[in-house]
């Protein structure tokens, strides 16, 4: 797979920095295949899927003021709508001025926040951002 990927990127004249980031992402994805959470969740019935998702995500969701007082039925639905997304170091998640399309929950690692090209803060596991985009979506 690696040789095919490298050949593809070389043929498409992908810049070296982007090649490295693509390889790093693919490597992380392949490492995670040892346990495929998405496949497990798809094979559970709706009730078990919701209960497991609530266990894994409710603490993160309740930290968002918008969801803090939401009822249990809504939260049960919401947690089943979450999608896992993995980003590498120095990879942009959302750019300033871009129209937001979701709320992000940081379950591990950290995210650096920049405004006008200047460092503002670092968000760590347990933090969230983008919830206001849900109101305008």
Short mmCIF file of N, CA and C in Angstrom, two decimals:
data_model
loop_
_atom_site.label_atom_id
_atom_site.label_comp_id
_atom_site.label_asym_id
_atom_site.label_seq_id
_atom_site.Cartn_x
_atom_site.Cartn_y
_atom_site.Cartn_z
N UNK A 1 0.83 -1.20 0.00
CA UNK A 1 0.00 0.00 0.00
C UNK A 1 0.87 1.26 0.00
N UNK A 2 1.97 1.19 0.75
CA UNK A 2 2.83 2.37 0.89
C UNK A 2 3.47 2.73 -0.45
N UNK A 3 3.92 1.73 -1.18
CA UNK A 3 4.55 1.98 -2.47
C UNK A 3 3.55 2.60 -3.45
N UNK A 4 2.33 2.09 -3.43
CA UNK A 4 1.28 2.64 -4.31
C UNK A 4 0.96 4.09 -3.95
N UNK A 5 0.88 4.35 -2.66
CA UNK A 5 0.60 5.70 -2.19
C UNK A 5 1.72 6.65 -2.61
N UNK A 6 2.96 6.23 -2.39
CA UNK A 6 4.10 7.08 -2.76
C UNK A 6 4.15 7.33 -4.27
N UNK A 7 3.87 6.31 -5.06
CA UNK A 7 3.85 6.45 -6.52
C UNK A 7 2.76 7.42 -6.95
N UNK A 8 1.58 7.26 -6.37
CA UNK A 8 0.47 8.15 -6.68
C UNK A 8 0.84 9.60 -6.38
N UNK A 9 1.37 9.84 -5.20
CA UNK A 9 1.69 11.22 -4.81
C UNK A 9 2.83 11.79 -5.64
N UNK A 10 3.80 10.95 -5.99
CA UNK A 10 4.90 11.43 -6.85
C UNK A 10 4.36 11.77 -8.23
N UNK A 11 3.51 10.90 -8.81
CA UNK A 11 2.95 11.14 -10.14
C UNK A 11 2.08 12.40 -10.18
N UNK A 12 1.43 12.69 -9.07
CA UNK A 12 0.56 13.87 -9.00
C UNK A 12 1.33 15.11 -8.56
N UNK A 13 2.64 14.94 -8.34
CA UNK A 13 3.52 16.04 -7.92
C UNK A 13 3.03 16.71 -6.63
N UNK A 14 2.63 15.86 -5.69
CA UNK A 14 2.17 16.36 -4.39
C UNK A 14 3.39 16.90 -3.65
N UNK A 15 3.28 18.11 -3.06
CA UNK A 15 4.40 18.69 -2.32
C UNK A 15 4.85 17.76 -1.18
N UNK A 16 6.14 17.78 -0.90
CA UNK A 16 6.72 16.86 0.09
C UNK A 16 6.07 16.96 1.47
N UNK A 17 5.78 18.18 1.92
CA UNK A 17 5.15 18.34 3.23
C UNK A 17 3.77 17.68 3.25
N UNK A 18 3.00 17.85 2.18
CA UNK A 18 1.68 17.22 2.11
C UNK A 18 1.82 15.70 2.02
N UNK A 19 2.81 15.21 1.32
CA UNK A 19 3.06 13.76 1.26
C UNK A 19 3.29 13.20 2.66
N UNK A 20 4.13 13.89 3.43
CA UNK A 20 4.42 13.43 4.79
C UNK A 20 3.15 13.38 5.64
N UNK A 21 2.34 14.43 5.53
CA UNK A 21 1.11 14.47 6.34
C UNK A 21 0.13 13.39 5.91
N UNK A 22 0.03 13.12 4.61
CA UNK A 22 -0.84 12.04 4.13
C UNK A 22 -0.33 10.70 4.64
N UNK A 23 0.98 10.45 4.54
CA UNK A 23 1.55 9.19 5.04
C UNK A 23 1.29 9.02 6.54
N UNK A 24 1.49 10.11 7.32
CA UNK A 24 1.26 10.06 8.76
C UNK A 24 -0.20 9.72 9.06
N UNK A 25 -1.11 10.35 8.32
CA UNK A 25 -2.53 10.08 8.53
C UNK A 25 -2.86 8.63 8.22
N UNK A 26 -2.39 8.13 7.09
CA UNK A 26 -2.66 6.75 6.70
C UNK A 26 -2.06 5.78 7.72
N UNK A 27 -0.86 6.08 8.19
CA UNK A 27 -0.23 5.22 9.20
C UNK A 27 -1.08 5.17 10.47
N UNK A 28 -1.56 6.32 10.92
CA UNK A 28 -2.41 6.35 12.13
C UNK A 28 -3.70 5.56 11.90
N UNK A 29 -4.28 5.70 10.72
CA UNK A 29 -5.51 4.97 10.42
C UNK A 29 -5.25 3.47 10.43
N UNK A 30 -4.14 3.06 9.87
CA UNK A 30 -3.82 1.63 9.83
C UNK A 30 -3.56 1.08 11.23
N UNK A 31 -2.91 1.88 12.08
CA UNK A 31 -2.67 1.46 13.47
C UNK A 31 -3.99 1.27 14.22
N UNK A 32 -4.95 2.13 13.95
CA UNK A 32 -6.25 2.07 14.63
C UNK A 32 -7.09 0.88 14.16
N UNK A 33 -6.75 0.29 13.05
CA UNK A 33 -7.52 -0.84 12.51
C UNK A 33 -7.47 -2.07 13.42
N UNK A 34 -6.50 -2.10 14.34
CA UNK A 34 -6.41 -3.23 15.26
C UNK A 34 -7.72 -3.38 16.02
N UNK A 35 -8.40 -2.27 16.27
CA UNK A 35 -9.72 -2.31 16.88
C UNK A 35 -10.57 -1.30 16.14
N UNK A 36 -11.53 -1.77 15.36
CA UNK A 36 -12.36 -0.90 14.53
C UNK A 36 -13.65 -0.56 15.27
N UNK A 37 -13.63 0.57 15.98
CA UNK A 37 -14.77 1.00 16.79
C UNK A 37 -16.02 1.18 15.93
N UNK A 38 -15.86 1.78 14.77
CA UNK A 38 -17.01 2.03 13.91
C UNK A 38 -17.70 0.73 13.51
N UNK A 39 -16.93 -0.26 13.17
CA UNK A 39 -17.49 -1.56 12.81
C UNK A 39 -18.22 -2.19 13.99
N UNK A 40 -17.63 -2.10 15.17
CA UNK A 40 -18.28 -2.64 16.37
C UNK A 40 -19.63 -1.97 16.59
N UNK A 41 -19.66 -0.65 16.54
CA UNK A 41 -20.89 0.09 16.79
C UNK A 41 -21.97 -0.23 15.77
N UNK A 42 -21.58 -0.41 14.52
CA UNK A 42 -22.56 -0.73 13.48
C UNK A 42 -23.21 -2.09 13.71
N UNK A 43 -22.51 -2.98 14.38
CA UNK A 43 -23.03 -4.32 14.60
C UNK A 43 -23.87 -4.45 15.87
N UNK A 44 -23.92 -3.40 16.68
CA UNK A 44 -24.74 -3.43 17.89
C UNK A 44 -26.17 -3.01 17.55
N UNK A 45 -27.12 -3.46 18.35
CA UNK A 45 -28.49 -2.99 18.14
C UNK A 45 -28.58 -1.53 18.60
N UNK A 46 -29.67 -0.86 18.23
CA UNK A 46 -29.82 0.58 18.49
C UNK A 46 -29.70 0.91 19.98
N UNK A 47 -30.32 0.11 20.81
CA UNK A 47 -30.31 0.37 22.25
C UNK A 47 -28.89 0.30 22.83
N UNK A 48 -28.15 -0.76 22.49
CA UNK A 48 -26.78 -0.90 22.99
C UNK A 48 -25.87 0.19 22.41
N UNK A 49 -26.08 0.53 21.13
CA UNK A 49 -25.27 1.57 20.49
C UNK A 49 -25.47 2.90 21.21
N UNK A 50 -26.73 3.25 21.52
CA UNK A 50 -27.00 4.49 22.22
C UNK A 50 -26.41 4.49 23.63
N UNK A 51 -26.58 3.37 24.32
CA UNK A 51 -26.07 3.30 25.70
C UNK A 51 -24.56 3.43 25.74
N UNK A 52 -23.87 2.75 24.83
CA UNK A 52 -22.41 2.83 24.77
C UNK A 52 -21.96 4.24 24.37
N UNK A 53 -22.65 4.82 23.40
CA UNK A 53 -22.31 6.18 22.97
C UNK A 53 -22.53 7.18 24.11
N UNK A 54 -23.63 7.02 24.86
CA UNK A 54 -23.89 7.90 26.00
C UNK A 54 -22.77 7.77 27.03
N UNK A 55 -22.36 6.55 27.29
CA UNK A 55 -21.28 6.33 28.26
C UNK A 55 -20.00 7.02 27.80
N UNK A 56 -19.68 6.90 26.53
CA UNK A 56 -18.43 7.44 26.00
C UNK A 56 -18.44 8.95 25.80
N UNK A 57 -19.60 9.54 25.53
CA UNK A 57 -19.63 10.93 25.07
C UNK A 57 -20.41 11.91 25.94
N UNK A 58 -21.25 11.43 26.83
CA UNK A 58 -22.14 12.36 27.53
C UNK A 58 -21.39 13.40 28.36
N UNK A 59 -20.28 13.03 28.94
CA UNK A 59 -19.51 13.99 29.74
C UNK A 59 -18.99 15.14 28.86
N UNK A 60 -18.49 14.81 27.68
CA UNK A 60 -18.01 15.84 26.74
C UNK A 60 -19.16 16.74 26.31
N UNK A 61 -20.30 16.15 25.97
CA UNK A 61 -21.43 16.92 25.45
C UNK A 61 -22.00 17.84 26.51
N UNK A 62 -22.10 17.38 27.73
CA UNK A 62 -22.70 18.19 28.80
C UNK A 62 -21.84 19.42 29.15
N UNK A 63 -20.57 19.44 28.73
CA UNK A 63 -19.72 20.61 28.96
C UNK A 63 -20.07 21.76 28.02
N UNK A 64 -20.82 21.47 26.97
CA UNK A 64 -21.22 22.51 26.02
C UNK A 64 -22.46 23.19 26.58
N UNK A 65 -22.40 24.49 26.87
CA UNK A 65 -23.56 25.18 27.46
C UNK A 65 -24.86 24.95 26.70
N UNK A 66 -24.77 24.88 25.39
CA UNK A 66 -25.95 24.65 24.55
C UNK A 66 -26.66 23.34 24.89
N UNK A 67 -25.89 22.34 25.34
CA UNK A 67 -26.46 21.02 25.62
C UNK A 67 -26.58 20.70 27.11
N UNK A 68 -26.09 21.58 27.96
CA UNK A 68 -26.03 21.30 29.40
C UNK A 68 -27.37 20.92 30.00
N UNK A 69 -28.45 21.55 29.56
CA UNK A 69 -29.76 21.25 30.14
C UNK A 69 -30.65 20.44 29.21
N UNK A 70 -30.06 19.88 28.16
CA UNK A 70 -30.84 19.08 27.21
C UNK A 70 -31.37 17.82 27.88
N UNK A 71 -32.54 17.37 27.43
CA UNK A 71 -33.12 16.17 28.04
C UNK A 71 -32.40 14.91 27.54
N UNK A 72 -32.59 13.84 28.28
CA UNK A 72 -31.87 12.59 28.02
C UNK A 72 -32.17 12.02 26.63
N UNK A 73 -33.41 12.14 26.19
CA UNK A 73 -33.78 11.60 24.86
C UNK A 73 -33.02 12.31 23.74
N UNK A 74 -32.91 13.66 23.86
CA UNK A 74 -32.17 14.41 22.86
C UNK A 74 -30.70 14.01 22.87
N UNK A 75 -30.12 13.92 24.07
CA UNK A 75 -28.70 13.54 24.17
C UNK A 75 -28.46 12.14 23.62
N UNK A 76 -29.41 11.22 23.87
CA UNK A 76 -29.28 9.86 23.35
C UNK A 76 -29.25 9.88 21.83
N UNK A 77 -30.08 10.72 21.24
CA UNK A 77 -30.07 10.85 19.78
C UNK A 77 -28.77 11.51 19.32
N UNK A 78 -28.39 12.60 20.00
CA UNK A 78 -27.22 13.36 19.60
C UNK A 78 -25.94 12.51 19.58
N UNK A 79 -25.75 11.70 20.60
CA UNK A 79 -24.50 10.92 20.66
C UNK A 79 -24.41 9.91 19.52
N UNK A 80 -25.54 9.48 19.00
CA UNK A 80 -25.49 8.53 17.87
C UNK A 80 -25.18 9.25 16.56
N UNK A 81 -25.24 10.58 16.57
CA UNK A 81 -24.95 11.36 15.37
C UNK A 81 -23.48 11.78 15.28
N UNK A 82 -22.75 11.61 16.37
CA UNK A 82 -21.34 12.01 16.40
C UNK A 82 -20.52 11.14 15.47
N UNK A 83 -19.51 11.75 14.86
CA UNK A 83 -18.60 11.04 13.99
C UNK A 83 -17.17 11.28 14.46
N UNK A 84 -16.41 10.23 14.48
CA UNK A 84 -15.02 10.33 14.89
C UNK A 84 -14.19 10.89 13.73
N UNK A 85 -13.30 11.80 14.05
CA UNK A 85 -12.44 12.42 13.05
C UNK A 85 -11.06 12.56 13.67
N UNK A 86 -10.04 12.21 12.94
CA UNK A 86 -8.67 12.26 13.47
C UNK A 86 -7.86 13.25 12.64
N UNK A 87 -7.12 14.08 13.33
CA UNK A 87 -6.29 15.08 12.66
C UNK A 87 -4.86 14.98 13.16
N UNK A 88 -3.93 15.20 12.27
CA UNK A 88 -2.52 15.13 12.63
C UNK A 88 -1.98 16.48 13.07
N UNK A 89 -0.76 16.47 13.54
CA UNK A 89 -0.09 17.70 13.95
C UNK A 89 0.00 18.65 12.78
N UNK A 90 -0.17 19.92 13.05
CA UNK A 90 -0.08 20.99 12.04
C UNK A 90 -1.13 20.87 10.94
N UNK A 91 -2.20 20.14 11.20
CA UNK A 91 -3.28 20.01 10.22
C UNK A 91 -4.42 20.94 10.61
N UNK A 92 -4.88 21.74 9.66
CA UNK A 92 -5.98 22.67 9.93
C UNK A 92 -7.29 21.89 10.05
N UNK A 93 -8.09 22.25 11.04
CA UNK A 93 -9.41 21.65 11.21
C UNK A 93 -10.45 22.61 10.66
N UNK A 94 -10.40 23.86 11.10
CA UNK A 94 -11.27 24.92 10.62
C UNK A 94 -10.41 26.16 10.45
N UNK A 95 -10.62 26.87 9.36
CA UNK A 95 -9.87 28.09 9.11
C UNK A 95 -10.70 29.32 9.46
N UNK A 96 -10.05 30.34 9.96
CA UNK A 96 -10.73 31.59 10.29
C UNK A 96 -11.47 32.11 9.06
N UNK A 97 -12.74 32.51 9.26
CA UNK A 97 -13.55 33.03 8.16
C UNK A 97 -14.32 31.96 7.41
N UNK A 98 -13.99 30.70 7.65
CA UNK A 98 -14.68 29.60 7.00
C UNK A 98 -16.04 29.39 7.67
N UNK A 99 -17.05 29.04 6.90
CA UNK A 99 -18.37 28.78 7.48
C UNK A 99 -18.31 27.45 8.23
N UNK A 100 -18.63 27.49 9.51
CA UNK A 100 -18.59 26.28 10.34
C UNK A 100 -19.74 25.34 10.02
N UNK A 101 -19.48 24.05 10.15
CA UNK A 101 -20.53 23.08 9.86
C UNK A 101 -20.67 22.02 10.94
N UNK A 102 -20.09 22.26 12.10
CA UNK A 102 -20.21 21.26 13.15
C UNK A 102 -19.56 21.68 14.44
N UNK A 103 -19.82 20.88 15.43
CA UNK A 103 -19.23 21.07 16.76
C UNK A 103 -18.17 20.00 16.94
N UNK A 104 -17.02 20.37 17.43
CA UNK A 104 -15.92 19.44 17.60
C UNK A 104 -15.65 19.22 19.09
N UNK A 105 -15.51 17.97 19.48
CA UNK A 105 -15.18 17.60 20.84
C UNK A 105 -13.78 16.99 20.82
N UNK A 106 -12.89 17.50 21.63
CA UNK A 106 -11.52 16.99 21.65
C UNK A 106 -11.44 15.91 22.71
N UNK A 107 -11.30 14.66 22.27
CA UNK A 107 -11.26 13.55 23.23
C UNK A 107 -9.84 13.19 23.63
N UNK A 108 -8.88 13.50 22.77
CA UNK A 108 -7.47 13.30 23.14
C UNK A 108 -6.61 14.23 22.30
N UNK A 109 -5.45 14.54 22.83
CA UNK A 109 -4.56 15.46 22.14
C UNK A 109 -4.90 16.90 22.45
N UNK A 110 -4.50 17.79 21.56
CA UNK A 110 -4.74 19.21 21.76
C UNK A 110 -4.87 19.90 20.41
N UNK A 111 -5.48 21.09 20.43
CA UNK A 111 -5.69 21.89 19.23
C UNK A 111 -5.23 23.32 19.52
N UNK A 112 -4.36 23.83 18.69
CA UNK A 112 -3.93 25.22 18.82
C UNK A 112 -4.90 26.12 18.07
N UNK A 113 -5.24 27.25 18.67
CA UNK A 113 -6.18 28.21 18.07
C UNK A 113 -5.40 29.46 17.68
N UNK A 114 -5.62 29.91 16.44
CA UNK A 114 -4.96 31.10 15.93
C UNK A 114 -6.02 32.08 15.44
N UNK A 115 -5.76 33.37 15.62
CA UNK A 115 -6.63 34.42 15.09
C UNK A 115 -5.74 35.43 14.40
N UNK A 116 -6.07 35.72 13.16
CA UNK A 116 -5.27 36.63 12.35
C UNK A 116 -3.81 36.19 12.31
N UNK A 117 -3.59 34.88 12.29
CA UNK A 117 -2.25 34.33 12.19
C UNK A 117 -1.47 34.29 13.48
N UNK A 118 -2.08 34.75 14.58
CA UNK A 118 -1.38 34.78 15.87
C UNK A 118 -1.98 33.75 16.82
N UNK A 119 -1.11 33.09 17.54
CA UNK A 119 -1.53 32.09 18.52
C UNK A 119 -2.41 32.72 19.60
N UNK A 120 -3.55 32.05 19.92
CA UNK A 120 -4.47 32.55 20.93
C UNK A 120 -4.46 31.64 22.16
N UNK A 121 -4.65 30.35 21.94
CA UNK A 121 -4.72 29.40 23.06
C UNK A 121 -4.60 27.97 22.55
N UNK A 122 -4.53 27.05 23.48
CA UNK A 122 -4.53 25.63 23.17
C UNK A 122 -5.71 24.98 23.86
N UNK A 123 -6.51 24.26 23.09
CA UNK A 123 -7.63 23.49 23.64
C UNK A 123 -7.15 22.06 23.84
N UNK A 124 -7.49 21.48 24.97
CA UNK A 124 -7.03 20.13 25.30
C UNK A 124 -8.21 19.17 25.41
N UNK A 125 -7.89 17.90 25.63
CA UNK A 125 -8.92 16.86 25.76
C UNK A 125 -9.99 17.33 26.75
N UNK A 126 -11.25 17.16 26.36
CA UNK A 126 -12.36 17.61 27.17
C UNK A 126 -12.93 18.93 26.71
N UNK A 127 -12.19 19.64 25.84
CA UNK A 127 -12.66 20.93 25.31
C UNK A 127 -13.53 20.70 24.08
N UNK A 128 -14.16 21.77 23.64
CA UNK A 128 -14.99 21.73 22.44
C UNK A 128 -14.93 23.08 21.74
N UNK A 129 -15.34 23.09 20.48
CA UNK A 129 -15.46 24.34 19.74
C UNK A 129 -16.41 24.12 18.57
N UNK A 130 -16.97 25.21 18.06
CA UNK A 130 -17.82 25.13 16.88
C UNK A 130 -19.30 24.97 17.15
N UNK A 131 -19.71 24.98 18.42
CA UNK A 131 -21.13 24.73 18.72
C UNK A 131 -22.06 25.79 18.13
N UNK A 132 -21.57 27.00 17.94
CA UNK A 132 -22.41 28.04 17.38
C UNK A 132 -22.75 27.77 15.91
N UNK A 133 -21.90 27.01 15.24
CA UNK A 133 -22.17 26.64 13.84
C UNK A 133 -23.43 25.80 13.74
N UNK A 134 -23.76 25.07 14.79
CA UNK A 134 -24.97 24.24 14.78
C UNK A 134 -26.23 25.09 14.74
N UNK A 135 -26.17 26.28 15.32
CA UNK A 135 -27.34 27.15 15.34
C UNK A 135 -27.63 27.78 13.99
N UNK A 136 -26.59 27.92 13.16
CA UNK A 136 -26.78 28.56 11.86
C UNK A 136 -26.82 27.55 10.72
N UNK A 137 -26.68 26.27 11.04
CA UNK A 137 -26.67 25.24 9.99
C UNK A 137 -28.07 24.95 9.49
#
